[in-house]
Coordinates of C-alpha atoms and ligand atoms in Angstrom, one line a residue:
M1 CA 73.4 96.9 71.5
T2 CA 70.3 98.4 70.0
T3 CA 69.5 102.1 70.2
A4 CA 66.2 103.0 71.6
S5 CA 63.8 104.8 69.2
Q6 CA 60.7 105.1 71.4
S7 CA 60.6 108.2 73.7
H8 CA 57.8 107.1 76.1
S9 CA 57.6 103.8 78.0
D10 CA 56.2 102.3 81.2
V11 CA 59.5 102.3 83.0
L12 CA 62.6 104.4 82.5
I13 CA 65.8 103.0 84.2
V14 CA 68.8 105.3 84.6
G15 CA 72.0 103.4 84.7
G16 CA 72.9 99.9 83.3
G17 CA 74.9 98.3 86.1
P18 CA 73.8 95.1 87.9
A19 CA 71.0 96.9 89.7
G20 CA 69.5 98.7 86.6
A21 CA 70.0 95.7 84.3
A22 CA 68.4 93.3 86.8
A23 CA 65.3 95.5 87.2
A24 CA 65.1 95.8 83.4
I25 CA 65.1 92.1 83.0
L26 CA 62.5 91.4 85.7
L27 CA 60.1 94.1 84.5
A28 CA 60.5 93.4 80.8
Q29 CA 59.8 89.7 81.4
Q30 CA 56.4 90.7 82.9
G31 CA 55.5 92.6 79.7
H32 CA 56.4 96.1 80.7
A33 CA 57.9 98.5 78.1
V34 CA 61.3 99.2 79.7
Q35 CA 64.0 101.7 78.5
I36 CA 67.3 101.5 80.1
I37 CA 69.8 104.3 79.6
E38 CA 73.5 103.6 80.2
K39 CA 76.1 106.4 79.7
T40 CA 79.0 104.2 78.7
P41 CA 79.0 103.2 75.0
A42 CA 80.6 99.7 75.4
A43 CA 82.1 97.3 77.9
H44 CA 84.5 98.8 80.3
H45 CA 86.4 98.2 83.7
K46 CA 84.9 99.4 86.9
V47 CA 86.3 99.9 90.3
C48 CA 85.3 96.6 92.1
G49 CA 86.8 93.7 93.8
E50 CA 84.7 91.5 91.5
F51 CA 83.8 89.0 94.3
L52 CA 80.4 87.3 93.7
S53 CA 79.0 85.9 96.9
H54 CA 76.4 83.2 97.0
E55 CA 73.5 85.6 97.0
A56 CA 74.8 87.1 93.7
L57 CA 75.4 83.7 92.2
S58 CA 71.7 82.8 92.9
Y59 CA 70.2 86.0 91.6
L60 CA 72.5 85.9 88.5
E61 CA 71.4 82.4 87.8
R62 CA 67.8 83.4 88.0
L63 CA 68.3 86.2 85.6
G64 CA 69.8 83.9 83.0
V65 CA 73.5 84.7 83.3
D66 CA 75.6 81.6 82.8
L67 CA 78.6 82.3 85.0
P68 CA 80.5 79.1 84.2
A69 CA 80.1 79.7 80.5
L70 CA 81.5 83.2 81.0
G71 CA 84.5 81.7 82.6
A72 CA 83.9 82.9 86.2
A73 CA 86.6 81.6 88.6
S74 CA 85.5 79.6 91.7
I75 CA 86.5 81.1 95.1
Q76 CA 86.4 78.7 98.1
R77 CA 88.7 80.1 100.8
L78 CA 89.4 83.4 102.6
R79 CA 93.0 84.3 103.4
L80 CA 93.6 87.2 105.8
A81 CA 97.0 88.9 105.9
A82 CA 97.8 91.6 108.4
G83 CA 101.4 92.3 109.1
R84 CA 102.9 89.0 110.0
L85 CA 99.4 87.5 110.6
I86 CA 98.3 85.1 107.9
T87 CA 95.3 83.0 108.6
E88 CA 92.7 81.4 106.4
C89 CA 89.4 79.5 106.5
D90 CA 86.9 78.0 104.1
L91 CA 84.2 80.5 103.0
P92 CA 80.9 79.6 104.6
F93 CA 79.2 79.8 101.2
P94 CA 80.1 79.2 97.5
A95 CA 81.5 82.3 95.7
M96 CA 83.0 83.2 92.3
S97 CA 84.8 86.0 90.6
L98 CA 84.1 87.6 87.2
S99 CA 85.4 90.9 85.8
R100 CA 82.8 93.7 85.7
R101 CA 83.6 94.2 82.1
T102 CA 82.3 90.8 81.3
L103 CA 79.4 90.6 83.9
D104 CA 77.8 94.0 83.2
E105 CA 77.7 93.3 79.6
A106 CA 76.1 89.9 80.0
L107 CA 73.4 91.5 82.2
L108 CA 72.6 94.1 79.7
Q109 CA 72.4 91.4 77.0
C110 CA 69.9 89.5 79.1
A111 CA 67.9 92.8 79.4
L112 CA 67.9 93.1 75.7
N113 CA 66.9 89.4 75.4
A114 CA 64.0 90.0 77.8
G115 CA 62.7 92.8 75.5
A116 CA 64.0 95.9 77.2
T117 CA 65.3 98.7 75.1
V118 CA 68.9 99.5 75.9
L119 CA 70.3 103.0 75.0
R120 CA 74.1 103.2 75.2
G121 CA 76.5 106.0 75.2
C122 CA 74.1 108.7 76.5
R123 CA 74.3 110.2 79.9
V124 CA 71.1 111.3 81.7
E125 CA 71.6 114.9 82.7
S126 CA 68.4 115.3 84.7
L127 CA 65.4 113.4 85.7
A128 CA 62.2 115.2 86.9
R129 CA 58.6 114.4 87.5
A130 CA 55.6 116.5 86.3
G131 CA 52.3 115.0 87.4
S132 CA 52.4 111.2 86.6
N133 CA 55.1 111.5 84.1
W134 CA 59.0 111.3 84.5
T135 CA 61.2 113.1 82.0
A136 CA 64.9 112.4 81.5
R137 CA 67.0 114.9 79.6
L138 CA 69.9 113.2 77.9
S139 CA 73.4 114.5 77.0
N140 CA 72.5 114.4 73.3
G141 CA 69.6 116.9 74.0
D142 CA 66.9 114.1 73.6
L143 CA 64.0 113.7 76.1
R144 CA 62.8 110.4 77.3
S145 CA 59.6 110.0 79.4
A146 CA 58.0 107.3 81.3
S147 CA 55.2 106.7 83.8
N148 CA 57.7 105.2 86.4
A149 CA 61.4 105.7 87.0
F150 CA 64.2 103.7 88.6
L151 CA 67.4 105.3 89.6
A152 CA 70.4 103.0 89.2
T153 CA 73.3 105.2 88.6
G154 CA 75.5 103.5 91.3
K155 CA 78.4 105.4 92.5
H156 CA 77.4 108.5 90.5
D157 CA 74.8 110.9 91.9
L158 CA 72.4 112.4 89.4
G159 CA 71.9 116.2 89.5
G160 CA 68.9 117.0 91.7
H161 CA 69.0 113.5 93.4
P162 CA 71.9 113.6 95.8
R163 CA 72.4 110.8 98.2
P164 CA 72.7 111.6 101.9
P165 CA 76.2 111.1 103.4
G166 CA 77.1 107.7 104.6
R167 CA 78.7 106.7 107.9
Q168 CA 82.2 106.2 106.6
N169 CA 83.0 108.8 103.9
D170 CA 86.7 109.2 104.0
L171 CA 88.0 106.3 101.9
I172 CA 89.4 106.3 98.5
S173 CA 89.5 103.2 96.3
F174 CA 91.8 102.0 93.6
K175 CA 91.9 99.0 91.4
M176 CA 94.7 97.5 89.3
Y177 CA 94.9 94.2 87.3
Y178 CA 98.2 92.3 87.5
R179 CA 99.6 89.2 85.7
L180 CA 101.2 87.3 88.5
A181 CA 104.3 85.1 88.4
P182 CA 103.0 81.4 87.9
T183 CA 103.8 80.3 91.4
Q184 CA 101.9 83.2 92.9
Q185 CA 99.0 82.8 90.6
A186 CA 98.8 79.1 91.7
A187 CA 98.9 80.1 95.4
L188 CA 96.0 82.6 94.9
K189 CA 93.8 80.2 92.9
H190 CA 90.5 79.6 94.6
H191 CA 91.2 82.2 97.3
V192 CA 90.1 85.7 98.1
E193 CA 92.8 87.5 100.0
L194 CA 92.2 90.3 102.4
I195 CA 95.2 92.3 103.1
V196 CA 95.2 94.9 106.0
F197 CA 97.7 97.6 106.0
P198 CA 98.0 100.8 108.1
G199 CA 95.1 103.2 106.8
G200 CA 93.3 100.8 104.6
Y201 CA 92.7 97.3 103.3
A202 CA 93.0 95.4 99.9
G203 CA 91.3 92.5 98.3
L204 CA 93.1 90.2 95.8
Q205 CA 91.7 87.4 93.7
L206 CA 91.9 85.9 90.2
V207 CA 89.2 86.8 87.6
E208 CA 88.2 84.7 84.5
D209 CA 91.3 84.9 82.5
G210 CA 93.8 84.3 85.4
T211 CA 94.5 88.0 85.9
A212 CA 94.7 89.1 89.5
N213 CA 92.5 92.0 90.6
L214 CA 94.0 94.1 93.4
C215 CA 91.2 96.4 94.6
L216 CA 91.9 98.5 97.8
L217 CA 90.6 101.2 100.0
V218 CA 92.7 103.7 101.8
S219 CA 91.8 106.6 104.1
R220 CA 92.2 110.1 102.6
K221 CA 94.7 110.9 105.3
Q222 CA 96.8 107.9 104.7
L223 CA 96.9 108.6 100.9
H224 CA 97.9 112.2 101.6
A225 CA 100.8 110.8 103.9
C226 CA 101.9 108.7 101.0
G227 CA 102.3 111.7 98.8
G228 CA 98.8 111.4 97.2
T229 CA 100.1 109.1 94.4
W230 CA 99.5 105.4 93.4
N231 CA 103.2 104.7 93.5
G232 CA 103.5 106.2 97.0
L233 CA 100.6 104.2 98.2
I234 CA 101.8 100.9 96.7
A235 CA 105.2 101.5 98.3
H236 CA 103.6 102.1 101.6
I237 CA 101.5 98.9 101.4
L238 CA 104.4 96.7 100.3
R239 CA 106.5 98.1 103.2
S240 CA 103.9 96.9 105.6
S241 CA 103.0 93.6 103.9
Q242 CA 105.7 91.1 103.1
F243 CA 102.8 88.8 102.1
L244 CA 101.7 91.2 99.2
C245 CA 105.4 91.8 98.3
E246 CA 105.6 88.2 97.6
R247 CA 102.4 88.0 95.6
L248 CA 103.4 91.0 93.5
H249 CA 107.1 89.9 93.0
Q250 CA 107.6 89.9 89.2
A251 CA 103.9 90.8 88.5
T252 CA 103.1 92.9 85.6
P253 CA 100.4 95.7 85.8
Q254 CA 97.7 95.2 83.1
L255 CA 96.3 98.7 83.2
E256 CA 98.2 101.9 82.2
K257 CA 97.1 103.5 85.4
P258 CA 94.8 102.3 88.2
L259 CA 91.1 103.1 88.3
A260 CA 90.2 105.3 91.2
L261 CA 87.0 106.4 93.0
S262 CA 86.4 108.7 96.0
S263 CA 83.5 110.1 98.0
I264 CA 81.9 106.6 98.6
P265 CA 79.1 107.0 101.2
Y266 CA 79.7 103.6 102.9
G267 CA 76.9 102.8 105.4
L268 CA 74.3 104.7 103.5
L269 CA 70.8 103.3 103.6
Q270 CA 68.0 105.3 101.9
Q271 CA 64.9 105.1 104.1
H272 CA 62.3 107.0 102.1
A273 CA 61.2 107.7 98.5
S274 CA 58.6 110.3 99.0
D275 CA 59.4 111.6 95.4
G276 CA 58.1 108.3 93.9
L277 CA 61.6 107.4 92.5
F278 CA 62.7 103.7 93.0
R279 CA 66.4 103.9 94.1
L280 CA 68.4 100.7 93.4
G281 CA 71.8 99.3 94.1
D282 CA 74.3 101.8 95.4
Q283 CA 71.8 104.5 95.2
A284 CA 69.8 102.7 97.9
A285 CA 72.4 101.1 100.1
V286 CA 76.3 101.1 100.2
I287 CA 77.9 98.3 102.2
P288 CA 81.7 98.5 102.9
S289 CA 83.6 96.7 100.1
F290 CA 85.4 94.0 102.2
S291 CA 82.0 92.3 102.5
G292 CA 82.0 91.6 98.8
D293 CA 78.2 92.0 98.9
G294 CA 77.6 95.2 97.0
M295 CA 76.6 93.4 93.8
S296 CA 74.3 91.1 95.8
I297 CA 72.6 94.1 97.3
A298 CA 72.2 95.7 93.8
L299 CA 70.6 92.5 92.5
H300 CA 68.5 92.0 95.6
S301 CA 67.2 95.7 95.5
A302 CA 66.2 95.1 91.9
H303 CA 64.3 92.0 92.8
V304 CA 62.4 93.6 95.8
A305 CA 61.7 96.8 93.7
A306 CA 60.4 94.9 90.7
R307 CA 58.2 92.7 93.1
I308 CA 56.7 95.6 94.9
F309 CA 56.2 97.5 91.6
L310 CA 54.5 94.5 89.9
T311 CA 52.2 94.0 92.7
G312 CA 51.1 97.8 92.7
G313 CA 53.2 99.0 95.6
N314 CA 55.0 102.3 95.6
A315 CA 58.6 103.5 95.8
D316 CA 58.3 104.6 99.4
S317 CA 57.1 101.1 100.6
Y318 CA 59.9 99.5 98.6
Q319 CA 62.6 101.8 100.1
H320 CA 61.3 101.2 103.7
R321 CA 61.4 97.4 103.2
L322 CA 64.9 97.3 101.7
A323 CA 66.2 99.5 104.4
R324 CA 64.7 97.3 107.1
E325 CA 66.1 94.1 105.4
L326 CA 69.7 95.5 105.0
S327 CA 70.0 97.6 108.1
Y328 CA 71.8 94.9 110.2
S329 CA 74.3 93.8 107.6
V330 CA 75.2 97.4 106.5
S331 CA 75.5 98.4 110.1
V332 CA 77.8 95.4 111.0
A333 CA 80.0 95.9 107.9
T334 CA 80.4 99.7 108.6
A335 CA 81.4 99.1 112.2
V336 CA 84.0 96.4 111.2
S337 CA 85.3 98.5 108.4
R338 CA 85.7 101.6 110.7
S339 CA 87.3 99.6 113.4
V340 CA 89.9 97.9 111.0
I341 CA 90.9 101.2 109.4
A342 CA 91.1 102.9 112.9
S343 CA 92.9 100.0 114.6
P344 CA 94.5 97.5 112.1
G345 CA 95.7 95.5 115.1
L346 CA 92.2 94.3 115.8
V347 CA 92.4 91.9 112.9
H348 CA 94.7 89.8 115.1
L349 CA 91.7 88.7 117.0
A350 CA 90.9 86.6 114.0
R351 CA 93.8 84.4 114.9
L352 CA 92.7 83.9 118.5
C353 CA 89.2 83.1 117.3
P354 CA 89.0 82.0 113.6
P355 CA 85.2 81.5 113.7
V356 CA 85.0 85.3 114.1
L357 CA 86.0 85.6 110.4
R358 CA 83.2 83.3 109.4
Q359 CA 80.7 85.1 111.7
I360 CA 81.6 88.4 110.0
A361 CA 81.4 86.9 106.6
R362 CA 77.9 85.6 107.4
G363 CA 76.6 88.8 109.2
T364 CA 77.5 91.1 106.4
R365 CA 75.2 89.6 103.7
V366 CA 71.7 90.0 102.4
P367 CA 69.7 88.0 104.9
T368 CA 68.4 84.7 103.8
Y369 CA 64.7 85.3 104.7
A370 CA 64.8 88.4 102.5
M371 CA 66.2 86.6 99.6
L372 CA 63.6 83.8 100.0
E373 CA 60.7 86.3 100.0
S374 CA 62.0 88.0 96.8
A375 CA 62.5 84.6 95.1
H376 CA 58.7 84.0 94.6
P377 CA 57.9 84.7 91.0
V378 CA 55.3 87.4 90.3
T379 CA 53.3 86.6 87.2
G380 CA 50.5 88.0 85.1
V381 CA 50.5 91.5 86.6
T382 CA 51.0 94.3 84.2
N383 CA 50.0 97.9 84.2
Ligands
FAD401 C1 86.5 99.5 96.0 C2 85.3 98.7 95.8 C3 85.3 97.3 95.8 C4 84.1 96.6 95.6 N1 84.2 95.2 95.6 C5 83.1 94.5 95.4 C6 83.1 93.1 95.4 O1 84.1 92.5 95.4 N2 81.9 92.4 95.3 C7 80.6 93.1 95.3 O2 79.7 92.3 95.3 N3 80.6 94.4 95.3 C8 81.8 95.2 95.4 N4 81.7 96.5 95.3 C9 80.4 97.2 95.3 C10 79.8 97.1 93.9 O3 80.8 97.6 93.0 C11 78.6 98.0 93.8 O4 77.8 97.8 95.0 C12 77.8 97.6 92.5 O5 78.4 97.9 91.4 C13 76.5 98.4 92.6 O6 75.7 98.2 91.4 P1 74.9 99.4 90.8 O7 74.2 98.8 89.6 O8 74.1 100.0 91.8 O9 75.9 100.5 90.3 P2 77.1 100.5 89.2 O10 77.7 99.2 89.1 O11 77.9 101.6 89.6 O12 76.4 100.9 87.9 C14 75.7 102.1 87.7 C15 75.7 102.4 86.1 O13 75.0 103.6 85.9 C16 75.7 104.3 84.9 N5 75.5 105.7 85.0 C17 75.9 106.4 86.0 N6 75.4 107.8 85.9 C18 74.6 107.7 84.8 C19 73.9 108.8 84.1 N7 73.8 110.0 84.6 N8 73.3 108.4 83.0 C20 73.3 107.1 82.5 N9 74.0 106.1 83.1 C21 74.7 106.4 84.2 C22 77.2 103.9 85.1 O14 77.9 104.1 83.9 C23 77.1 102.5 85.6 O15 77.2 101.6 84.5 C24 82.9 97.3 95.4 C25 82.8 98.6 95.5 C26 84.1 99.4 95.6 C27 84.0 100.9 95.6

């Protein structure tokens, strides 16, 4: 990855996850001088279920990411396991899965190909506006400035730009890769599995090399009751889920220890940007993870922000519009997530009424009308 040498640009993007990289691609393609600053020096794992819903597939294709060439696995069915309940249905849309280690690098490569400058291995310590100029101070002491700034630091808040709390803030997430026994791997193929257990839920699916990603959320209280350790938590989940016990029988963990993340503001929707900063992805909206739509939202936010920026609009109008578009799906997903954590027995309704599952899957996505609006190309407008 190249190192930026210029210190001033039209656009400075802090954070090179899906949201930041997508915005960099779209703006660089329209002739803007874009600098993107990503704190990690190289490809790395991230806490994520790695489920790519159909909106993400469509945005990624538009951005030039060739998912089949990267080996993305196809996902066609949803299987729900809660205690003794096991039910499944076709997904109402096409989906895939790909490790974030592969996907995020592919997106940053597309940003480079589009002409953006990508600076790796440097953390932005602060970002401040003086008049019409934004200045970022980097961990190596350098300063970078730009006329416009986009904040895409995802799960991590940048000093001076905290996010308001979400509506479900007490969950902790873990992710572990496993190599499953061959029969279990075959049973999981083409499925995303959602396993509900007392105090949380987990997602399980295969990624590109046939490894299974177990990504879960647990309430702080439940984790404490399990002794506050990964081993205690896994033992609790396996006691309550014969289904997961079978899946993980003779499985080999692929990471030395699980990745973990806390203080996730689920349900957050930024409504304003009176400071002129375009907030993208998880900095703009955080949908509960069971929906598997966080990356779609990140990519959608980049498209909406780029479109509004390229047509002369400001950050405040972008933030209002995004919040309006996502309000329903984020609210539905947050209500479902809270209910399932509080009363895991509720998922048994899915057996009585399987279409409920598909309804929830449909109702917790970026709305189609919003995707269609953001799809029209903007051409020939540069600053
Ligand atoms: C448990 C869990 C499971 C999930 N499962 C799914 C799923 O299956 N499907 C799905 O679509 N979504 C899922 N999500 C949501 C998804 O991971 C996020 O919505 C998505 O990653 C948001 O993209 P982003 O670009 O906004 O942020 P991120 O992907 O977090 O990227 C932000 C980038 O900014 C960089 N950065 C941070 N701070 C700085 C700084 N100061 N200076 C420079 N760089 C910085 C980081 O290194 C990172 O690369 C899940 C989330 C969780 C927590």
